[in-house]
Structure formats: structure tokens, C-alpha cells
Coordinates of C-alpha atoms and ligand atoms in Angstrom, one line a residue:
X752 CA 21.1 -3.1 -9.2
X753 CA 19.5 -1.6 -5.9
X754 CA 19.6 -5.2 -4.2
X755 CA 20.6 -4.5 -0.8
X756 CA 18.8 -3.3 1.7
X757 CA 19.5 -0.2 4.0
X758 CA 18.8 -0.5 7.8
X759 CA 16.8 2.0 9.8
X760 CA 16.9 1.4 13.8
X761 CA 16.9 -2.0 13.0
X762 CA 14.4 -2.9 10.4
X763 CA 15.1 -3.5 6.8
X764 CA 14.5 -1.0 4.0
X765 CA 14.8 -1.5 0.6
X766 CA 18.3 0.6 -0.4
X767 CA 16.8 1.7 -4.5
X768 CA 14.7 5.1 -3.6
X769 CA 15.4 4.7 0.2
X770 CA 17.3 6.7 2.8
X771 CA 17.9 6.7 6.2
X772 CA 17.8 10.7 5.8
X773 CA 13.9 10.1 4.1
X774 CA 12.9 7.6 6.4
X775 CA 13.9 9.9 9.5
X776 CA 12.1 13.1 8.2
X777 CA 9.1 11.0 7.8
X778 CA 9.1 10.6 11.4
X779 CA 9.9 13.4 12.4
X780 CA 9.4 15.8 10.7
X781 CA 6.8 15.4 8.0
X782 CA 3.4 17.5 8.2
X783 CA 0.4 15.4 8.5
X784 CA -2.6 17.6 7.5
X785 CA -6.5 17.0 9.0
X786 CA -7.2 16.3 5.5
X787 CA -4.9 13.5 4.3
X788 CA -6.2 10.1 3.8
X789 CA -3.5 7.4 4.2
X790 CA -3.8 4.0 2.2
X791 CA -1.7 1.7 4.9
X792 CA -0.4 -2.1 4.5
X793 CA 2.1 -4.1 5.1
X794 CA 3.8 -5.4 1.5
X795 CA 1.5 -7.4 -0.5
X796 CA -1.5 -6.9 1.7
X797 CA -3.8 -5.4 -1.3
X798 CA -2.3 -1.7 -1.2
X799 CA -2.8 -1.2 -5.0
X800 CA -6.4 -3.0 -4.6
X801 CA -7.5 -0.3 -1.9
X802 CA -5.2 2.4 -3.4
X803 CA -7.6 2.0 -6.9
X804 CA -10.7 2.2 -4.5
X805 CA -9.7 5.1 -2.7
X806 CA -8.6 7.0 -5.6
X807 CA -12.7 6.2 -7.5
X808 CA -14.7 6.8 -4.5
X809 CA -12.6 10.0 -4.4
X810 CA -13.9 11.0 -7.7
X811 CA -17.5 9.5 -7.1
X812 CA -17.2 6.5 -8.9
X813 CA -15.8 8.1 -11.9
X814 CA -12.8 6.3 -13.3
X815 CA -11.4 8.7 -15.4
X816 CA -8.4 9.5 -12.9
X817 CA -7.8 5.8 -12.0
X818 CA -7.0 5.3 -15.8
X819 CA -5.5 8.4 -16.5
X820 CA -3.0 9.2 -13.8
X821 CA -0.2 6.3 -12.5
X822 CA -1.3 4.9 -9.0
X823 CA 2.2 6.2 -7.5
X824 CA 1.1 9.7 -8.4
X825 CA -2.3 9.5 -7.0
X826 CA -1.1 8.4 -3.7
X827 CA 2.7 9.0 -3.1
X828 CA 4.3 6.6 -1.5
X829 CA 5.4 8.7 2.3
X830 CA 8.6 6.6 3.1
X831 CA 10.7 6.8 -0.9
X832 CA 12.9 9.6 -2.0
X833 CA 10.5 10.3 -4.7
X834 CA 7.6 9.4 -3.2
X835 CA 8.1 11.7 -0.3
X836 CA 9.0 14.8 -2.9
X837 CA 5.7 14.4 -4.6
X838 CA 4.0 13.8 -1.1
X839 CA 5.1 17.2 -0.2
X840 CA 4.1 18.8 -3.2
X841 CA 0.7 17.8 -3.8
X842 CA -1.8 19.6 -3.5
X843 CA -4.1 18.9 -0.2
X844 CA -6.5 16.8 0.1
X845 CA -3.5 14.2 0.0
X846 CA -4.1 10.8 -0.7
X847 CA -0.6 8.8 0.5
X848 CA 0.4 5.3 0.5
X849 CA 2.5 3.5 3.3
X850 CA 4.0 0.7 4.0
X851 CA 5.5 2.2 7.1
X852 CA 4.9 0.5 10.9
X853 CA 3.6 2.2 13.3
X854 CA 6.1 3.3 15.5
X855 CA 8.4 5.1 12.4
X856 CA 4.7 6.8 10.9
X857 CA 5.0 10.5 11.4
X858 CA 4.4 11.8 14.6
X859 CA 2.0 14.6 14.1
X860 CA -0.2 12.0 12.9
X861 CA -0.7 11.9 16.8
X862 CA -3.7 14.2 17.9
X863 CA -4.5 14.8 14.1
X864 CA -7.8 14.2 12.3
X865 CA -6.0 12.6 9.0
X866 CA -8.0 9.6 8.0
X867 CA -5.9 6.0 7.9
X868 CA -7.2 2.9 6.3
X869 CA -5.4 0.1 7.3
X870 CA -5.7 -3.3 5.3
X871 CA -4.6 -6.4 6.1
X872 CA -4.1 -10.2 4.2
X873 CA -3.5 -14.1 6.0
X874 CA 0.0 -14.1 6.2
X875 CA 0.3 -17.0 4.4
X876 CA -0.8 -15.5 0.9
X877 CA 1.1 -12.6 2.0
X878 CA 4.4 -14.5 2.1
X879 CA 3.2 -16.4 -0.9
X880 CA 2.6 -13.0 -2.6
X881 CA 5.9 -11.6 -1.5
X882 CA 7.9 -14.6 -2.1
X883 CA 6.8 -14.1 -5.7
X884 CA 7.6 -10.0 -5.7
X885 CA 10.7 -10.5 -4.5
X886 CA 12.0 -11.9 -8.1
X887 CA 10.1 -9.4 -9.7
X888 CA 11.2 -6.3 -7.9
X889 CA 14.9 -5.0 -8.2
X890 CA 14.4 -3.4 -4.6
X891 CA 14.4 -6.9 -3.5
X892 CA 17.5 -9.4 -2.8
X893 CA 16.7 -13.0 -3.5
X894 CA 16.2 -14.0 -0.3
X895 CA 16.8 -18.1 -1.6
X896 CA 13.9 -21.2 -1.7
X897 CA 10.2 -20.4 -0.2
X898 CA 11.4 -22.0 2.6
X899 CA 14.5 -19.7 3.5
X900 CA 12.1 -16.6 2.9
X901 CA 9.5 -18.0 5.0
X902 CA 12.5 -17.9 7.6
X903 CA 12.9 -14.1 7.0
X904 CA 9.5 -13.5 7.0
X905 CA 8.8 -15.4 10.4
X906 CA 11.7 -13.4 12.1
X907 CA 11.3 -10.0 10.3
X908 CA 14.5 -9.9 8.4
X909 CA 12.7 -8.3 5.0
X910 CA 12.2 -5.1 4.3
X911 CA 9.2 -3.2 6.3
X912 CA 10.0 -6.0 9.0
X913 CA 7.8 -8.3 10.9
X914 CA 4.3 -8.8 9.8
X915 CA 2.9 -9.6 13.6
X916 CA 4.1 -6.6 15.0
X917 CA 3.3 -4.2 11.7
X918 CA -0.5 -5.7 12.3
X919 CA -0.4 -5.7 16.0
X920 CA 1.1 -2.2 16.3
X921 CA -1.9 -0.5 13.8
X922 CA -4.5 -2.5 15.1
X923 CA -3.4 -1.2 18.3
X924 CA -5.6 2.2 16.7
X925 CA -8.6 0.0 17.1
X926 CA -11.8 2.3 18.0
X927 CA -9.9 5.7 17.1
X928 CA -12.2 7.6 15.6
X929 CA -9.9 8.1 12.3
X930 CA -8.8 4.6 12.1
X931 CA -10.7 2.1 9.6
X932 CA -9.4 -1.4 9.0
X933 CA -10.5 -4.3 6.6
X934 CA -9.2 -7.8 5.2
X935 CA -8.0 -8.2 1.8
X936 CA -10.5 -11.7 2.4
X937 CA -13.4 -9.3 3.1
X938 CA -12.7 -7.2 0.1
X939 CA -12.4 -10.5 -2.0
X940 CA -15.9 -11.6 0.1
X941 CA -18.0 -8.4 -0.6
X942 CA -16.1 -5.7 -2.2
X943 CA -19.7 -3.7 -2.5
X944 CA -20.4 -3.6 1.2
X945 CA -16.5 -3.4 1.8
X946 CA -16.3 0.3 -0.5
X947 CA -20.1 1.0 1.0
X948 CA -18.2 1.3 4.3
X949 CA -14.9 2.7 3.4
X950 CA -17.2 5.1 1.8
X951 CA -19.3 6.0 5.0
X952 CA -15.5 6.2 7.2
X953 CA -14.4 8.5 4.7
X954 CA -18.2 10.8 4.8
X955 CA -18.8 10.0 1.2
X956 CA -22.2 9.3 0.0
X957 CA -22.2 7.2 -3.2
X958 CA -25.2 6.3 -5.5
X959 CA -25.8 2.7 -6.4
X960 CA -24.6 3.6 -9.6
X961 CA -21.7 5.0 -8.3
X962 CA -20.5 2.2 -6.0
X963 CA -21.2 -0.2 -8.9
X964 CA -18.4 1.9 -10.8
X965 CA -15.9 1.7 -8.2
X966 CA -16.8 -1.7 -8.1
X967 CA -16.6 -2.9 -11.1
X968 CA -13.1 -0.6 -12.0
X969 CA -11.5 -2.1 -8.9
X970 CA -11.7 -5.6 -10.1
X971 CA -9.1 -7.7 -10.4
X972 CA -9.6 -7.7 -14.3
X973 CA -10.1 -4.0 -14.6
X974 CA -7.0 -4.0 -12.9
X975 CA -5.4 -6.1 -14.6
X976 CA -5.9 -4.2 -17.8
X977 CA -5.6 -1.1 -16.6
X978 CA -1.7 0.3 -16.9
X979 CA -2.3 3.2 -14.5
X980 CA -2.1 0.2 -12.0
X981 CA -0.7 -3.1 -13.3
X982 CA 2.7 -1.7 -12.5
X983 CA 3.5 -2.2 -16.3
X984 CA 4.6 1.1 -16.2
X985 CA 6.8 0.9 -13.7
X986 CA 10.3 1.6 -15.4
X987 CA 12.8 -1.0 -15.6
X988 CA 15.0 -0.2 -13.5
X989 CA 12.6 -1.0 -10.7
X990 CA 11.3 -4.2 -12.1
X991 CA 11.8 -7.2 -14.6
X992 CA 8.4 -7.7 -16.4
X993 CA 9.6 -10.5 -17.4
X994 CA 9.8 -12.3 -14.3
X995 CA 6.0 -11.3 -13.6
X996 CA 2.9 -9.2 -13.2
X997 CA 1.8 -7.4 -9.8
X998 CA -2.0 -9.0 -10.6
X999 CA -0.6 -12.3 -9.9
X1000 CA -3.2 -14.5 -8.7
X1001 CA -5.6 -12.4 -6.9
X1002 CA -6.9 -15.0 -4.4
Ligands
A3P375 P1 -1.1 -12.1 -5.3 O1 0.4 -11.9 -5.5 O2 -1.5 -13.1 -4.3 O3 -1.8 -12.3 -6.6 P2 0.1 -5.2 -3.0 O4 -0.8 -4.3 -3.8 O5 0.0 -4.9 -1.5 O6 1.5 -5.3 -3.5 O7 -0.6 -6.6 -3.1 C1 -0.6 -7.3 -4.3 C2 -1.6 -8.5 -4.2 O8 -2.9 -7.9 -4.3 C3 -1.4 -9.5 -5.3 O9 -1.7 -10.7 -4.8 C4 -2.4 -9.0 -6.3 O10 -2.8 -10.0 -7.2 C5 -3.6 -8.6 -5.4 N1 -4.5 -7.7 -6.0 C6 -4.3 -6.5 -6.6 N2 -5.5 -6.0 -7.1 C7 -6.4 -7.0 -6.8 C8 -7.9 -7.0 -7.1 N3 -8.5 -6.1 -7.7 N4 -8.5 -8.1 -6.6 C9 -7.9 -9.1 -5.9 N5 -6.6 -9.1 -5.7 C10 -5.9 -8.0 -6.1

């Protein structure tokens, strides 16, 4: 299976649903739009978390398109083959998913008003995390014991590259007007005030009511349950469900 990885100016890619021809366009020559709203991590930072908030304070709280649509359709991931088709086709206002640094995001995201919400996780429960995906996913090689990955991780040599320089590149945004960021940690401290200001960055005014819905279907056992973004639909040739579950822990 896909268990190499491809190299783009020398970071690490996965190869399965990657190209060098994808990533390129991407940066430079994909169309950001004023309206797109981009849901931005580094891997195993809580993208599916914020990915399910995004998508229900998009539809007020309601969570019928959270459990009726797969999360990779809401929000296409930019950087994939197939991600990147359906990116282009959808229908604006875009919501997209990266995982993409900085410095290989597309370049009319420069000077555009396109809204980026950038989360981030400790590092150590992100290589914990990732550790753990890496057995799951088929994009993946095994990259050995804890202990060699932590190796990898510390110098960069996984896919999406170093975590210290994805975070310090996007925080580098800090006080742009159309830049939000947020901690996993604060999500898992006070997910209501976390979506009452994700809410605010994105102009939404939600109800009570309403943020207690998008509360309450972004748990982690809502989640959990729901296949539009457990990844138990992912097909698989992209995973091994038997190896594990994407809601692995959760804290
Ligand atoms: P663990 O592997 O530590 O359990 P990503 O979506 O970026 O791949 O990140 C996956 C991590 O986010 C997993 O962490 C997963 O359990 C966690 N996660 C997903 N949804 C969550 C939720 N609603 N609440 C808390 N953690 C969540």
C-alpha cells in the first residue's frame, strides 16, 4: 500500500492521494476566495474536532449536515488529489481543511479576506496522537518504537514536517485581522466560550440554544458515534479499523 512518502521542497508528504503536481498548484496557483473559511492544523492537533464545530455553527447549531454529509466533503482537504478536485468544485462559501505550513499555503491567501482558524495541541499529545495514527493510517510508514518517531518528529522527518516551525510560521499571522487561533486544551477547558468566540471571528450570532447544539454535537461522544466523522467510513484502503479509531482518547 501507499506507504512511502513523496517529498515536496523538502518536507514529507504522504505518497496515497499526494502529488508534487497538487501540492505545487496549491501554492501557486489555487484561488482563495474572500469567502472561504480555512480549518488549519498541524496532524493530530483537533482538525476533525474544529472541522465538526465549524461545519454546526455554519448551519446555526443545527446538526443535520454534520450527521448527514462525511467531514471530508464538508471541508475538502486543499493539499490531496481528491481533496483539491472537490475544493475546486464546491460551491462558495468554501469551508477547507489543511494541514499545509505556511510557507507552501496558497499565495493569494496574501492580501485576501478568507477567514483561517488555526488550532493547535502540546506537542506531546500530538506525537502521542500521531504515534498512534501512524499504525492506523496506510498513508503512513511505520516509522519503528515511540522513541524512533519521537526522533522524526523532533527533526521534522514526518509528513507535514516540523511541528515548531508549522506553529511558529502561522502564529507568525498573530493580530491579522482574518487570523483566529485556539488550543485543543482550551477547547477541551471551555468548548462553550471557545465556539462563543469562533463564532464572533466568523460574524455569527448564535442563541444559547444554538451554541448548546454545537456544543453538545461536537463532543467527543457525539463524535464518537457519529460516522460522518469517526472516520469509520473512511474506505479501506486508507485505513485498518482494526488497528484503531480516530476518537482515540480525547484528552
Ligand atoms: P487522541 O489521539 O489523543 O485521542 P485530528 O483530528 O487532528 O486528527 O486529531 C485527532 C485527535 O483529536 C485525537 O486525539 C482525537 O481523539 C481528538 N478529538 C477528536 N474529536 C474530539 C472531541 N470532540 N473532543 C476531544 N478530542 C477530540
Amino acid at each position: 500500500m501507499g506507504t512511502e512518502y513523496i517529498t515536496y521542497k523538502g518536507m514529507l508528504f504522504p505518497r496515497l492521494d499526494y502529488s508534487p503536481e497538487t501540492i505545487s498548484y496549491l501554492q501557486s496557483e489555487f484561488q482563495v476566495r474572500d469567502d472561504d473559511v480555512f480549518n488549519v492544523t498541524y496532524p493530530k492537533s483537533g482538525t476533525n474536532w474544529m472541522l465538526e464545530i465549524l461545519s454546526l455553527i455554519r448551519c446555526d447549531g443545527d446538526p443535520s449536515w454534520a450527521r448527514s454529509v462525511l467531514n471530508w466533503d464538508r471541508a475538502p482537504w486543499i493539499e490531496s488529489n481528491n481533496g483539491q478536485e472537490a475544493a475546486l468544485k464546491y460551491p462558495p462559501p468554501r469551508l477547507l481543511s489543511s494541514h499545509m505550513p505556511l510557507q507552501f499555503f496558497p499565495r493569494s491567501f496574501q492580501g485576501s479576506r478568507a477567514k483561517v482558524i488555526y488550532t493547535l495541541r502540546s506537542p506531546k499529545d500530538v506525537v502521542t496522537s500521531y504515534y498512534h495514527f501512524t499504525h492506523i493510517m496506510h498513508a503512513f510508514k511505520d516509522h519503528g518504537p515511540l522513541d524512533a518517531f519521537l526522533q522524526d518528529f523532533l527533526s521534522g522527518n514526518v509528513p507535514y514536517g516540523s511541528w515548531f516551525d508549522h506553529v511558529a510560521g502561522w502564529l507568525g499571522l498573530r493580530g491579522q485581522d482574518n487570523f483566529f487561533y485556539i488550543t485543543y486544551e482550551e477547547l477541551q477547558q471551555d468548548l462553550r466560550g471557545s465556539v462563543q468566540r469562533i463564532s464572533r471571528f466568523l460574524g455569527k450570532e448564535l442563541s444559547e440554544q444554538q451554541i448548546s447544539s454545537v456544543v453538545e454535537n461536537a463532543s467527543f461522544q457525539t463524535m464518537r458515534r457519529n460516522k460522518m466523522c469517526n472516520f469509520s467510513e473512511v474506505p479501506d484502503e486508507f485505513m485498518d479499523h482494526s488497528k484503531g479509531q480516530l476518537l482515540r482518547k480525547g484528552h
